[in-house]
Amino acid sequence: MATQAFVRQPKAYDVVSAACIQQGLPPPQGAVFGSDDITFQQMAATLNLLGMELIGDWVWPQFVRTVDIVIPDPGQPRPDSLLVDMPADFDRWIDDTGWNKDSRGAMSGPAGEQSWQTLKQFLGNGILLAIMWRAANETQFEVMTPNVGQTFSLRYVSRGWVRDDVDMIAYRDHVEKDSDHLYFDQRLLELGLIYKFRERKGFEVTAEKRDYEYRRDRLLGALRGGTTLDLVRRRTEPLIGIGNVPAGGYGQQGPAGPTGMAGPVGATGPMGPMGYAVLHGHGPPAADLGRDGDFYIDEDAWDIYGPKTAGVWRRQGKA
């Protein structure tokens, strides 16, 4: 059987190179991260912003982690609560995932101030109704102290969307090297990078935004699955049933409204990037003539050169 190759963790260089080619830009000839080229510097910065936006705005299953919190026997006198360090790659907690591994019961949280103070009052009277937690600061959270040592687990979203190519267990929340592996779909990163890069340049990006959001939503739907509509009557009302149909039934769709007034003329857009030139002359082109991306026609031999790449003219054939 033939060997199949599937890219699950694309390298940063490959994402930037593909995004350049799809926009008609010259692909990088050297390193992207650490490059002196302003275009690749902007690409690198935009890729990092894109990754953190994807982490911060949605819950991707590949970044959901579980942390075990071991609370030792508090001894006497027992403190009301304990501070616990958050994981180094912590971004945010996932609600309703706290679990007491010893009592096999739910751990409540994050608690609001009223719930916390109420439980604290009961604890002061020697009664512990439930284990509750809340955020204390940016790097720690607070856990109501149990009567005896116990182990809890919580799920959180990790910021570690980048893996080092050399240290295979080192994760980061930003790209540093061309060889870094990225834990997102390659096509999603390419489309997102094109959209964000062009948006920051002031270009019209309606189509690029549509393509990126379609790919993002499609991946999220495939990874998380959808809810099944339950039409069977149970102890709770089904999503669709006789209990939530309007008394008068569903009416017919109304007619379309009148066309609105035309909006004002928009402001003049920013100047576009400099285009490539088709040069001509007698004899082969000089090495310092033109810039990368230009073409040249030799009017004596009618030879075509170009596009000029990395400062080098290459003959392509006859005109």
PDB file of C-alpha atoms in Angstrom:
ATOM      1  CA  MET A   1       0.000   0.000   0.000  1.00  0.00           C
ATOM      2  CA  ALA A   2       1.287   3.457  -0.884  1.00  0.00           C
ATOM      3  CA  THR A   3       2.361   5.687   2.007  1.00  0.00           C
ATOM      4  CA  GLN A   4      -0.006   8.605   2.649  1.00  0.00           C
ATOM      5  CA  ALA A   5       1.178  11.977   3.989  1.00  0.00           C
ATOM      6  CA  PHE A   6      -1.203  14.093   6.060  1.00  0.00           C
ATOM      7  CA  VAL A   7      -0.154  17.453   7.519  1.00  0.00           C
ATOM      8  CA  ARG A   8      -1.610  17.751  11.027  1.00  0.00           C
ATOM      9  CA  GLN A   9       0.873  20.187  12.510  1.00  0.00           C
ATOM     10  CA  PRO A  10       2.089  22.538   9.761  1.00  0.00           C
ATOM     11  CA  LYS A  11       5.303  24.469  10.157  1.00  0.00           C
ATOM     12  CA  ALA A  12       5.155  28.246  10.433  1.00  0.00           C
ATOM     13  CA  TYR A  13       7.327  28.745   7.331  1.00  0.00           C
ATOM     14  CA  ASP A  14       4.987  26.616   5.183  1.00  0.00           C
ATOM     15  CA  VAL A  15       1.926  28.609   6.279  1.00  0.00           C
ATOM     16  CA  VAL A  16       3.530  31.986   5.504  1.00  0.00           C
ATOM     17  CA  SER A  17       4.967  30.762   2.190  1.00  0.00           C
ATOM     18  CA  ALA A  18       1.592  29.382   1.034  1.00  0.00           C
ATOM     19  CA  ALA A  19      -0.196  32.613   2.060  1.00  0.00           C
ATOM     20  CA  CYS A  20       2.318  34.671   0.004  1.00  0.00           C
ATOM     21  CA  ILE A  21       1.928  32.515  -3.095  1.00  0.00           C
ATOM     22  CA  GLN A  22      -1.888  32.645  -2.930  1.00  0.00           C
ATOM     23  CA  GLN A  23      -1.754  36.463  -2.867  1.00  0.00           C
ATOM     24  CA  GLY A  24       0.671  36.698  -5.783  1.00  0.00           C
ATOM     25  CA  LEU A  25       3.522  37.805  -3.522  1.00  0.00           C
ATOM     26  CA  PRO A  26       7.057  36.434  -3.913  1.00  0.00           C
ATOM     27  CA  PRO A  27       7.496  33.595  -1.400  1.00  0.00           C
ATOM     28  CA  PRO A  28      10.243  33.921   1.224  1.00  0.00           C
ATOM     29  CA  GLN A  29      13.695  32.955  -0.004  1.00  0.00           C
ATOM     30  CA  GLY A  30      15.122  32.738   3.508  1.00  0.00           C
ATOM     31  CA  ALA A  31      13.887  32.788   7.094  1.00  0.00           C
ATOM     32  CA  VAL A  32      10.522  34.446   7.824  1.00  0.00           C
ATOM     33  CA  PHE A  33      10.925  34.888  11.571  1.00  0.00           C
ATOM     34  CA  GLY A  34      13.878  37.221  12.067  1.00  0.00           C
ATOM     35  CA  SER A  35      13.725  38.488   8.468  1.00  0.00           C
ATOM     36  CA  ASP A  36      14.628  42.088   7.623  1.00  0.00           C
ATOM     37  CA  ASP A  37      11.860  42.179   4.991  1.00  0.00           C
ATOM     38  CA  ILE A  38       8.959  44.310   6.282  1.00  0.00           C
ATOM     39  CA  THR A  39       6.407  42.128   4.472  1.00  0.00           C
ATOM     40  CA  PHE A  40       7.553  38.971   6.255  1.00  0.00           C
ATOM     41  CA  GLN A  41       7.810  40.808   9.559  1.00  0.00           C
ATOM     42  CA  GLN A  42       4.166  41.810   9.161  1.00  0.00           C
ATOM     43  CA  MET A  43       3.226  38.257   8.146  1.00  0.00           C
ATOM     44  CA  ALA A  44       4.967  36.835  11.230  1.00  0.00           C
ATOM     45  CA  ALA A  45       3.278  39.303  13.601  1.00  0.00           C
ATOM     46  CA  THR A  46      -0.129  38.706  11.998  1.00  0.00           C
ATOM     47  CA  LEU A  47       0.242  34.926  12.306  1.00  0.00           C
ATOM     48  CA  ASN A  48       0.878  35.255  16.047  1.00  0.00           C
ATOM     49  CA  LEU A  49      -2.139  37.539  16.473  1.00  0.00           C
ATOM     50  CA  LEU A  50      -4.297  35.087  14.503  1.00  0.00           C
ATOM     51  CA  GLY A  51      -3.268  32.160  16.702  1.00  0.00           C
ATOM     52  CA  MET A  52      -4.077  33.968  19.946  1.00  0.00           C
ATOM     53  CA  GLU A  53      -7.399  35.168  18.527  1.00  0.00           C
ATOM     54  CA  LEU A  54      -8.390  31.595  17.651  1.00  0.00           C
ATOM     55  CA  ILE A  55      -7.398  30.445  21.146  1.00  0.00           C
ATOM     56  CA  GLY A  56      -9.177  33.280  22.928  1.00  0.00           C
ATOM     57  CA  ASP A  57     -12.490  33.359  21.068  1.00  0.00           C
ATOM     58  CA  TRP A  58     -13.336  29.650  20.670  1.00  0.00           C
ATOM     59  CA  VAL A  59     -12.866  26.346  22.499  1.00  0.00           C
ATOM     60  CA  TRP A  60     -10.891  23.923  20.308  1.00  0.00           C
ATOM     61  CA  PRO A  61     -10.796  20.326  21.592  1.00  0.00           C
ATOM     62  CA  GLN A  62      -7.045  20.002  20.935  1.00  0.00           C
ATOM     63  CA  PHE A  63      -6.354  22.723  23.522  1.00  0.00           C
ATOM     64  CA  VAL A  64      -8.581  21.411  26.324  1.00  0.00           C
ATOM     65  CA  ARG A  65      -6.435  20.193  29.226  1.00  0.00           C
ATOM     66  CA  THR A  66      -7.215  18.649  32.621  1.00  0.00           C
ATOM     67  CA  VAL A  67      -5.319  19.642  35.743  1.00  0.00           C
ATOM     68  CA  ASP A  68      -5.393  17.661  38.997  1.00  0.00           C
ATOM     69  CA  ILE A  69      -5.368  19.697  42.200  1.00  0.00           C
ATOM     70  CA  VAL A  70      -4.150  17.825  45.255  1.00  0.00           C
ATOM     71  CA  ILE A  71      -5.301  19.491  48.483  1.00  0.00           C
ATOM     72  CA  PRO A  72      -3.320  18.132  51.449  1.00  0.00           C
ATOM     73  CA  ASP A  73      -4.871  17.543  54.845  1.00  0.00           C
ATOM     74  CA  PRO A  74      -5.292  21.113  56.135  1.00  0.00           C
ATOM     75  CA  GLY A  75      -4.668  20.196  59.756  1.00  0.00           C
ATOM     76  CA  GLN A  76      -5.873  22.366  62.630  1.00  0.00           C
ATOM     77  CA  PRO A  77      -6.714  25.150  62.756  1.00  0.00           C
ATOM     78  CA  ARG A  78      -8.105  24.723  59.267  1.00  0.00           C
ATOM     79  CA  PRO A  79      -7.857  27.771  56.951  1.00  0.00           C
ATOM     80  CA  ASP A  80     -11.001  28.868  55.143  1.00  0.00           C
ATOM     81  CA  SER A  81      -9.380  28.560  51.732  1.00  0.00           C
ATOM     82  CA  LEU A  82      -6.154  27.792  49.905  1.00  0.00           C
ATOM     83  CA  LEU A  83      -4.464  29.458  46.925  1.00  0.00           C
ATOM     84  CA  VAL A  84      -3.488  27.128  44.068  1.00  0.00           C
ATOM     85  CA  ASP A  85      -1.220  28.051  41.151  1.00  0.00           C
ATOM     86  CA  MET A  86      -2.756  27.918  37.683  1.00  0.00           C
ATOM     87  CA  PRO A  87      -0.987  25.845  34.980  1.00  0.00           C
ATOM     88  CA  ALA A  88       1.720  27.747  33.083  1.00  0.00           C
ATOM     89  CA  ASP A  89      -0.182  27.425  29.784  1.00  0.00           C
ATOM     90  CA  PHE A  90      -3.530  28.449  31.326  1.00  0.00           C
ATOM     91  CA  ASP A  91      -5.809  30.706  29.275  1.00  0.00           C
ATOM     92  CA  ARG A  92      -9.238  30.233  30.902  1.00  0.00           C
ATOM     93  CA  TRP A  93     -11.286  27.696  32.836  1.00  0.00           C
ATOM     94  CA  ILE A  94     -14.106  25.706  31.266  1.00  0.00           C
ATOM     95  CA  ASP A  95     -17.279  26.074  33.314  1.00  0.00           C
ATOM     96  CA  ASP A  96     -18.957  23.079  35.005  1.00  0.00           C
ATOM     97  CA  THR A  97     -15.915  20.775  34.732  1.00  0.00           C
ATOM     98  CA  GLY A  98     -14.814  20.676  38.380  1.00  0.00           C
ATOM     99  CA  TRP A  99     -14.805  17.151  39.830  1.00  0.00           C
ATOM    100  CA  ASN A 100     -13.922  15.705  43.235  1.00  0.00           C
ATOM    101  CA  LYS A 101     -12.045  12.479  42.514  1.00  0.00           C
ATOM    102  CA  ASP A 102     -12.364  11.234  46.097  1.00  0.00           C
ATOM    103  CA  SER A 103     -16.064  11.802  46.780  1.00  0.00           C
ATOM    104  CA  ARG A 104     -17.053  11.405  43.094  1.00  0.00           C
ATOM    105  CA  GLY A 105     -19.002  14.634  43.248  1.00  0.00           C
ATOM    106  CA  ALA A 106     -19.149  17.926  41.373  1.00  0.00           C
ATOM    107  CA  MET A 107     -16.966  20.827  42.397  1.00  0.00           C
ATOM    108  CA  SER A 108     -18.856  24.129  42.226  1.00  0.00           C
ATOM    109  CA  GLY A 109     -17.391  27.186  40.561  1.00  0.00           C
ATOM    110  CA  PRO A 110     -16.385  29.668  39.601  1.00  0.00           C
ATOM    111  CA  ALA A 111     -18.254  31.106  42.568  1.00  0.00           C
ATOM    112  CA  GLY A 112     -19.682  34.582  42.789  1.00  0.00           C
ATOM    113  CA  GLU A 113     -19.044  36.731  45.847  1.00  0.00           C
ATOM    114  CA  GLN A 114     -22.429  35.980  47.471  1.00  0.00           C
ATOM    115  CA  SER A 115     -22.119  32.212  47.063  1.00  0.00           C
ATOM    116  CA  TRP A 116     -18.555  32.302  48.350  1.00  0.00           C
ATOM    117  CA  GLN A 117     -19.426  34.283  51.490  1.00  0.00           C
ATOM    118  CA  THR A 118     -22.474  32.087  52.189  1.00  0.00           C
ATOM    119  CA  LEU A 119     -20.395  28.918  52.006  1.00  0.00           C
ATOM    120  CA  LYS A 120     -17.669  30.549  54.092  1.00  0.00           C
ATOM    121  CA  GLN A 121     -20.264  31.270  56.805  1.00  0.00           C
ATOM    122  CA  PHE A 122     -21.292  27.616  56.931  1.00  0.00           C
ATOM    123  CA  LEU A 123     -17.629  26.596  57.025  1.00  0.00           C
ATOM    124  CA  GLY A 124     -17.113  28.833  60.045  1.00  0.00           C
ATOM    125  CA  ASN A 125     -19.801  26.816  61.831  1.00  0.00           C
ATOM    126  CA  GLY A 126     -18.043  23.543  61.018  1.00  0.00           C
ATOM    127  CA  ILE A 127     -20.300  22.671  58.090  1.00  0.00           C
ATOM    128  CA  LEU A 128     -18.881  22.183  54.584  1.00  0.00           C
ATOM    129  CA  LEU A 129     -21.753  21.912  52.096  1.00  0.00           C
ATOM    130  CA  ALA A 130     -19.679  21.729  48.908  1.00  0.00           C
ATOM    131  CA  ILE A 131     -16.190  22.351  47.596  1.00  0.00           C
ATOM    132  CA  MET A 132     -16.155  25.645  45.720  1.00  0.00           C
ATOM    133  CA  TRP A 133     -13.489  27.570  43.838  1.00  0.00           C
ATOM    134  CA  ARG A 134     -13.034  31.021  42.323  1.00  0.00           C
ATOM    135  CA  ALA A 135     -10.335  33.018  40.533  1.00  0.00           C
ATOM    136  CA  ALA A 136      -8.013  34.864  42.934  1.00  0.00           C
ATOM    137  CA  ASN A 137      -5.703  36.673  40.501  1.00  0.00           C
ATOM    138  CA  GLU A 138      -4.099  36.195  37.085  1.00  0.00           C
ATOM    139  CA  THR A 139      -1.941  33.258  38.186  1.00  0.00           C
ATOM    140  CA  GLN A 140      -3.851  31.632  41.083  1.00  0.00           C
ATOM    141  CA  PHE A 141      -7.301  30.435  42.033  1.00  0.00           C
ATOM    142  CA  GLU A 142      -8.818  29.939  45.479  1.00  0.00           C
ATOM    143  CA  VAL A 143     -10.320  26.681  46.758  1.00  0.00           C
ATOM    144  CA  MET A 144     -12.560  26.320  49.799  1.00  0.00           C
ATOM    145  CA  THR A 145     -10.649  24.067  52.204  1.00  0.00           C
ATOM    146  CA  PRO A 146     -12.105  20.544  52.591  1.00  0.00           C
ATOM    147  CA  ASN A 147     -12.220  18.696  55.911  1.00  0.00           C
ATOM    148  CA  VAL A 148      -9.554  16.201  54.798  1.00  0.00           C
ATOM    149  CA  GLY A 149      -7.037  16.053  51.970  1.00  0.00           C
ATOM    150  CA  GLN A 150      -8.691  15.479  48.601  1.00  0.00           C
ATOM    151  CA  THR A 151      -7.926  15.549  44.871  1.00  0.00           C
ATOM    152  CA  PHE A 152      -9.914  17.609  42.390  1.00  0.00           C
ATOM    153  CA  SER A 153      -9.744  18.002  38.631  1.00  0.00           C
ATOM    154  CA  LEU A 154     -10.609  20.981  36.466  1.00  0.00           C
ATOM    155  CA  ARG A 155     -10.541  21.463  32.708  1.00  0.00           C
ATOM    156  CA  TYR A 156      -9.087  24.537  31.082  1.00  0.00           C
ATOM    157  CA  VAL A 157      -8.147  25.963  27.688  1.00  0.00           C
ATOM    158  CA  SER A 158      -4.412  25.939  27.014  1.00  0.00           C
ATOM    159  CA  ARG A 159      -2.561  28.759  25.229  1.00  0.00           C
ATOM    160  CA  GLY A 160      -0.009  26.281  23.856  1.00  0.00           C
ATOM    161  CA  TRP A 161      -0.823  26.335  20.136  1.00  0.00           C
ATOM    162  CA  VAL A 162       2.874  26.268  19.078  1.00  0.00           C
ATOM    163  CA  ARG A 163       5.280  23.345  19.573  1.00  0.00           C
ATOM    164  CA  ASP A 164       9.043  23.645  19.338  1.00  0.00           C
ATOM    165  CA  ASP A 165      10.623  21.602  16.547  1.00  0.00           C
ATOM    166  CA  VAL A 166      13.600  20.525  18.692  1.00  0.00           C
ATOM    167  CA  ASP A 167      12.156  20.271  22.204  1.00  0.00           C
ATOM    168  CA  MET A 168       9.115  18.137  21.412  1.00  0.00           C
ATOM    169  CA  ILE A 169       7.431  18.766  24.777  1.00  0.00           C
ATOM    170  CA  ALA A 170       7.917  22.553  24.786  1.00  0.00           C
ATOM    171  CA  TYR A 171       4.736  24.484  23.992  1.00  0.00           C
ATOM    172  CA  ARG A 172       4.364  28.232  23.509  1.00  0.00           C
ATOM    173  CA  ASP A 173       1.659  30.783  22.765  1.00  0.00           C
ATOM    174  CA  HIS A 174       3.684  32.460  20.001  1.00  0.00           C
ATOM    175  CA  VAL A 175       5.801  31.481  17.007  1.00  0.00           C
ATOM    176  CA  GLU A 176       9.544  32.123  17.272  1.00  0.00           C
ATOM    177  CA  LYS A 177      11.062  30.021  14.482  1.00  0.00           C
ATOM    178  CA  ASP A 178      10.207  28.971  10.938  1.00  0.00           C
ATOM    179  CA  SER A 179      10.363  25.323  12.039  1.00  0.00           C
ATOM    180  CA  ASP A 180       7.804  25.687  14.854  1.00  0.00           C
ATOM    181  CA  HIS A 181       4.819  23.333  14.542  1.00  0.00           C
ATOM    182  CA  LEU A 182       1.340  24.878  14.778  1.00  0.00           C
ATOM    183  CA  TYR A 183      -1.601  23.009  16.303  1.00  0.00           C
ATOM    184  CA  PHE A 184      -4.219  24.394  13.925  1.00  0.00           C
ATOM    185  CA  ASP A 185      -5.462  23.260  10.531  1.00  0.00           C
ATOM    186  CA  GLN A 186      -3.035  24.518   7.863  1.00  0.00           C
ATOM    187  CA  ARG A 187      -5.741  25.738   5.477  1.00  0.00           C
ATOM    188  CA  LEU A 188      -7.436  27.651   8.312  1.00  0.00           C
ATOM    189  CA  LEU A 189      -4.162  29.402   9.164  1.00  0.00           C
ATOM    190  CA  GLU A 190      -3.479  30.236   5.494  1.00  0.00           C
ATOM    191  CA  LEU A 191      -6.952  31.747   4.972  1.00  0.00           C
ATOM    192  CA  GLY A 192      -6.836  33.593   8.288  1.00  0.00           C
ATOM    193  CA  LEU A 193      -3.370  34.978   7.574  1.00  0.00           C
ATOM    194  CA  ILE A 194      -4.401  36.196   4.108  1.00  0.00           C
ATOM    195  CA  TYR A 195      -7.547  37.839   5.505  1.00  0.00           C
ATOM    196  CA  LYS A 196      -5.856  39.523   8.484  1.00  0.00           C
ATOM    197  CA  PHE A 197      -2.797  40.611   6.498  1.00  0.00           C
ATOM    198  CA  ARG A 198      -4.823  42.214   3.705  1.00  0.00           C
ATOM    199  CA  GLU A 199      -7.243  43.800   6.176  1.00  0.00           C
ATOM    200  CA  ARG A 200      -4.358  45.549   7.916  1.00  0.00           C
ATOM    201  CA  LYS A 201      -3.122  46.762   4.535  1.00  0.00           C
ATOM    202  CA  GLY A 202      -6.470  48.466   3.921  1.00  0.00           C
ATOM    203  CA  PHE A 203      -7.681  46.170   1.098  1.00  0.00           C
ATOM    204  CA  GLU A 204     -11.255  45.040   0.474  1.00  0.00           C
ATOM    205  CA  VAL A 205     -11.467  41.647   2.234  1.00  0.00           C
ATOM    206  CA  THR A 206     -15.109  40.562   1.977  1.00  0.00           C
ATOM    207  CA  ALA A 207     -14.264  37.373   0.069  1.00  0.00           C
ATOM    208  CA  GLU A 208     -11.210  36.568   2.214  1.00  0.00           C
ATOM    209  CA  LYS A 209     -13.216  37.060   5.427  1.00  0.00           C
ATOM    210  CA  ARG A 210     -15.993  34.798   4.104  1.00  0.00           C
ATOM    211  CA  ASP A 211     -13.562  32.007   3.168  1.00  0.00           C
ATOM    212  CA  TYR A 212     -11.751  32.184   6.512  1.00  0.00           C
ATOM    213  CA  GLU A 213     -14.929  32.192   8.630  1.00  0.00           C
ATOM    214  CA  TYR A 214     -16.460  29.353   6.609  1.00  0.00           C
ATOM    215  CA  ARG A 215     -13.377  27.184   7.153  1.00  0.00           C
ATOM    216  CA  ARG A 216     -13.249  28.078  10.859  1.00  0.00           C
ATOM    217  CA  ASP A 217     -16.928  27.348  11.498  1.00  0.00           C
ATOM    218  CA  ARG A 218     -16.790  24.134   9.481  1.00  0.00           C
ATOM    219  CA  LEU A 219     -13.841  22.857  11.523  1.00  0.00           C
ATOM    220  CA  LEU A 220     -15.461  23.809  14.823  1.00  0.00           C
ATOM    221  CA  GLY A 221     -18.655  22.018  13.811  1.00  0.00           C
ATOM    222  CA  ALA A 222     -16.784  18.887  12.765  1.00  0.00           C
ATOM    223  CA  LEU A 223     -14.719  18.789  15.974  1.00  0.00           C
ATOM    224  CA  ARG A 224     -17.555  19.432  18.418  1.00  0.00           C
ATOM    225  CA  GLY A 225     -20.534  17.857  16.636  1.00  0.00           C
ATOM    226  CA  GLY A 226     -24.091  19.143  16.722  1.00  0.00           C
ATOM    227  CA  THR A 227     -27.058  18.869  19.064  1.00  0.00           C
ATOM    228  CA  THR A 228     -29.714  16.282  18.251  1.00  0.00           C
ATOM    229  CA  LEU A 229     -33.247  17.677  18.391  1.00  0.00           C
ATOM    230  CA  ASP A 230     -35.318  15.528  20.757  1.00  0.00           C
ATOM    231  CA  LEU A 231     -39.037  15.214  19.878  1.00  0.00           C
ATOM    232  CA  VAL A 232     -39.771  12.659  22.620  1.00  0.00           C
ATOM    233  CA  ARG A 233     -41.550  13.982  25.715  1.00  0.00           C
ATOM    234  CA  ARG A 234     -39.405  13.551  28.794  1.00  0.00           C
ATOM    235  CA  ARG A 235     -39.278  15.193  32.206  1.00  0.00           C
ATOM    236  CA  THR A 236     -38.253  18.419  30.472  1.00  0.00           C
ATOM    237  CA  GLU A 237     -39.801  20.035  27.423  1.00  0.00           C
ATOM    238  CA  PRO A 238     -38.327  18.900  24.083  1.00  0.00           C
ATOM    239  CA  LEU A 239     -36.769  21.487  21.830  1.00  0.00           C
ATOM    240  CA  ILE A 240     -39.693  21.106  19.395  1.00  0.00           C
ATOM    241  CA  GLY A 241     -43.141  19.955  20.484  1.00  0.00           C
ATOM    242  CA  ILE A 242     -46.745  20.854  21.144  1.00  0.00           C
ATOM    243  CA  GLY A 243     -45.718  22.826  24.218  1.00  0.00           C
ATOM    244  CA  ASN A 244     -43.788  25.438  22.291  1.00  0.00           C
ATOM    245  CA  VAL A 245     -45.800  25.852  19.059  1.00  0.00           C
ATOM    246  CA  PRO A 246     -47.587  29.252  18.772  1.00  0.00           C
ATOM    247  CA  ALA A 247     -51.315  29.023  19.563  1.00  0.00           C
ATOM    248  CA  GLY A 248     -52.247  30.462  16.181  1.00  0.00           C
ATOM    249  CA  GLY A 249     -49.822  28.296  14.254  1.00  0.00           C
ATOM    250  CA  TYR A 250     -47.105  29.606  11.984  1.00  0.00           C
ATOM    251  CA  GLY A 251     -48.161  32.334   9.547  1.00  0.00           C
ATOM    252  CA  GLN A 252     -47.053  32.866   5.973  1.00  0.00           C
ATOM    253  CA  GLN A 253     -43.918  34.757   5.169  1.00  0.00           C
ATOM    254  CA  GLY A 254     -44.598  38.419   4.624  1.00  0.00           C
ATOM    255  CA  PRO A 255     -43.754  40.347   1.452  1.00  0.00           C
ATOM    256  CA  ALA A 256     -40.312  41.791   0.935  1.00  0.00           C
ATOM    257  CA  GLY A 257     -39.851  45.330   2.160  1.00  0.00           C
ATOM    258  CA  PRO A 258     -39.012  48.274  -0.103  1.00  0.00           C
ATOM    259  CA  THR A 259     -35.457  48.788  -1.273  1.00  0.00           C
ATOM    260  CA  GLY A 260     -33.540  51.147   0.977  1.00  0.00           C
ATOM    261  CA  MET A 261     -31.904  54.368  -0.117  1.00  0.00           C
ATOM    262  CA  ALA A 262     -28.435  54.236  -1.597  1.00  0.00           C
ATOM    263  CA  GLY A 263     -25.725  54.980   0.916  1.00  0.00           C
ATOM    264  CA  PRO A 264     -23.175  57.784   0.574  1.00  0.00           C
ATOM    265  CA  VAL A 265     -20.085  57.348  -1.568  1.00  0.00           C
ATOM    266  CA  GLY A 266     -17.281  55.855   0.489  1.00  0.00           C
ATOM    267  CA  ALA A 267     -13.908  57.492   1.059  1.00  0.00           C
ATOM    268  CA  THR A 268     -11.123  56.960  -1.425  1.00  0.00           C
ATOM    269  CA  GLY A 269      -9.209  53.824  -0.575  1.00  0.00           C
ATOM    270  CA  PRO A 270      -5.475  53.750   0.209  1.00  0.00           C
ATOM    271  CA  MET A 271      -2.930  53.583  -2.584  1.00  0.00           C
ATOM    272  CA  GLY A 272      -2.290  50.021  -3.677  1.00  0.00           C
ATOM    273  CA  PRO A 273       1.128  48.365  -3.648  1.00  0.00           C
ATOM    274  CA  MET A 274       3.575  49.106  -6.439  1.00  0.00           C
ATOM    275  CA  GLY A 275       2.970  46.804  -9.407  1.00  0.00           C
ATOM    276  CA  TYR A 276       5.534  44.854 -11.392  1.00  0.00           C
ATOM    277  CA  ALA A 277       6.991  46.280 -14.610  1.00  0.00           C
ATOM    278  CA  VAL A 278       7.650  44.860 -18.088  1.00  0.00           C
ATOM    279  CA  LEU A 279      10.981  46.413 -19.173  1.00  0.00           C
ATOM    280  CA  HIS A 280      12.610  46.300 -22.594  1.00  0.00           C
ATOM    281  CA  GLY A 281      15.875  47.177 -24.255  1.00  0.00           C
ATOM    282  CA  HIS A 282      18.614  45.974 -26.593  1.00  0.00           C
ATOM    283  CA  GLY A 283      20.548  42.950 -25.384  1.00  0.00           C
ATOM    284  CA  PRO A 284      20.229  40.983 -22.130  1.00  0.00           C
ATOM    285  CA  PRO A 285      19.187  42.941 -19.009  1.00  0.00           C
ATOM    286  CA  ALA A 286      21.776  44.335 -16.665  1.00  0.00           C
ATOM    287  CA  ALA A 287      21.903  42.766 -13.217  1.00  0.00           C
ATOM    288  CA  ASP A 288      20.924  46.033 -11.473  1.00  0.00           C
ATOM    289  CA  LEU A 289      17.977  46.706 -13.800  1.00  0.00           C
ATOM    290  CA  GLY A 290      14.458  46.445 -12.311  1.00  0.00           C
ATOM    291  CA  ARG A 291      13.379  44.694  -9.129  1.00  0.00           C
ATOM    292  CA  ASP A 292      12.131  41.285  -8.100  1.00  0.00           C
ATOM    293  CA  GLY A 293       8.924  40.393  -9.953  1.00  0.00           C
ATOM    294  CA  ASP A 294       9.705  42.445 -13.089  1.00  0.00           C
ATOM    295  CA  PHE A 295       9.933  41.049 -16.658  1.00  0.00           C
ATOM    296  CA  TYR A 296      12.295  42.125 -19.476  1.00  0.00           C
ATOM    297  CA  ILE A 297      12.118  41.817 -23.295  1.00  0.00           C
ATOM    298  CA  ASP A 298      15.337  41.829 -25.363  1.00  0.00           C
ATOM    299  CA  GLU A 299      14.317  43.681 -28.545  1.00  0.00           C
ATOM    300  CA  ASP A 300      17.326  42.322 -30.462  1.00  0.00           C
ATOM    301  CA  ALA A 301      16.811  38.578 -29.887  1.00  0.00           C
ATOM    302  CA  TRP A 302      13.190  38.886 -28.670  1.00  0.00           C
ATOM    303  CA  ASP A 303      14.043  36.864 -25.604  1.00  0.00           C
ATOM    304  CA  ILE A 304      11.841  37.111 -22.497  1.00  0.00           C
ATOM    305  CA  TYR A 305      13.445  37.259 -19.042  1.00  0.00           C
ATOM    306  CA  GLY A 306      11.682  37.067 -15.700  1.00  0.00           C
ATOM    307  CA  PRO A 307      10.207  37.265 -13.313  1.00  0.00           C
ATOM    308  CA  LYS A 308      13.359  38.597 -11.683  1.00  0.00           C
ATOM    309  CA  THR A 309      13.907  36.561  -8.514  1.00  0.00           C
ATOM    310  CA  ALA A 310      16.363  37.286  -5.706  1.00  0.00           C
ATOM    311  CA  GLY A 311      18.077  39.856  -7.963  1.00  0.00           C
ATOM    312  CA  VAL A 312      18.676  37.364 -10.781  1.00  0.00           C
ATOM    313  CA  TRP A 313      17.308  37.541 -14.337  1.00  0.00           C
ATOM    314  CA  ARG A 314      16.498  34.171 -15.946  1.00  0.00           C
ATOM    315  CA  ARG A 315      15.728  33.736 -19.647  1.00  0.00           C
ATOM    316  CA  GLN A 316      12.309  32.094 -20.188  1.00  0.00           C
ATOM    317  CA  GLY A 317      12.098  31.829 -23.977  1.00  0.00           C
ATOM    318  CA  LYS A 318      11.125  33.785 -27.082  1.00  0.00           C
ATOM    319  CA  ALA A 319       8.561  36.532 -27.161  1.00  0.00           C
TER     320      ALA A 319
END
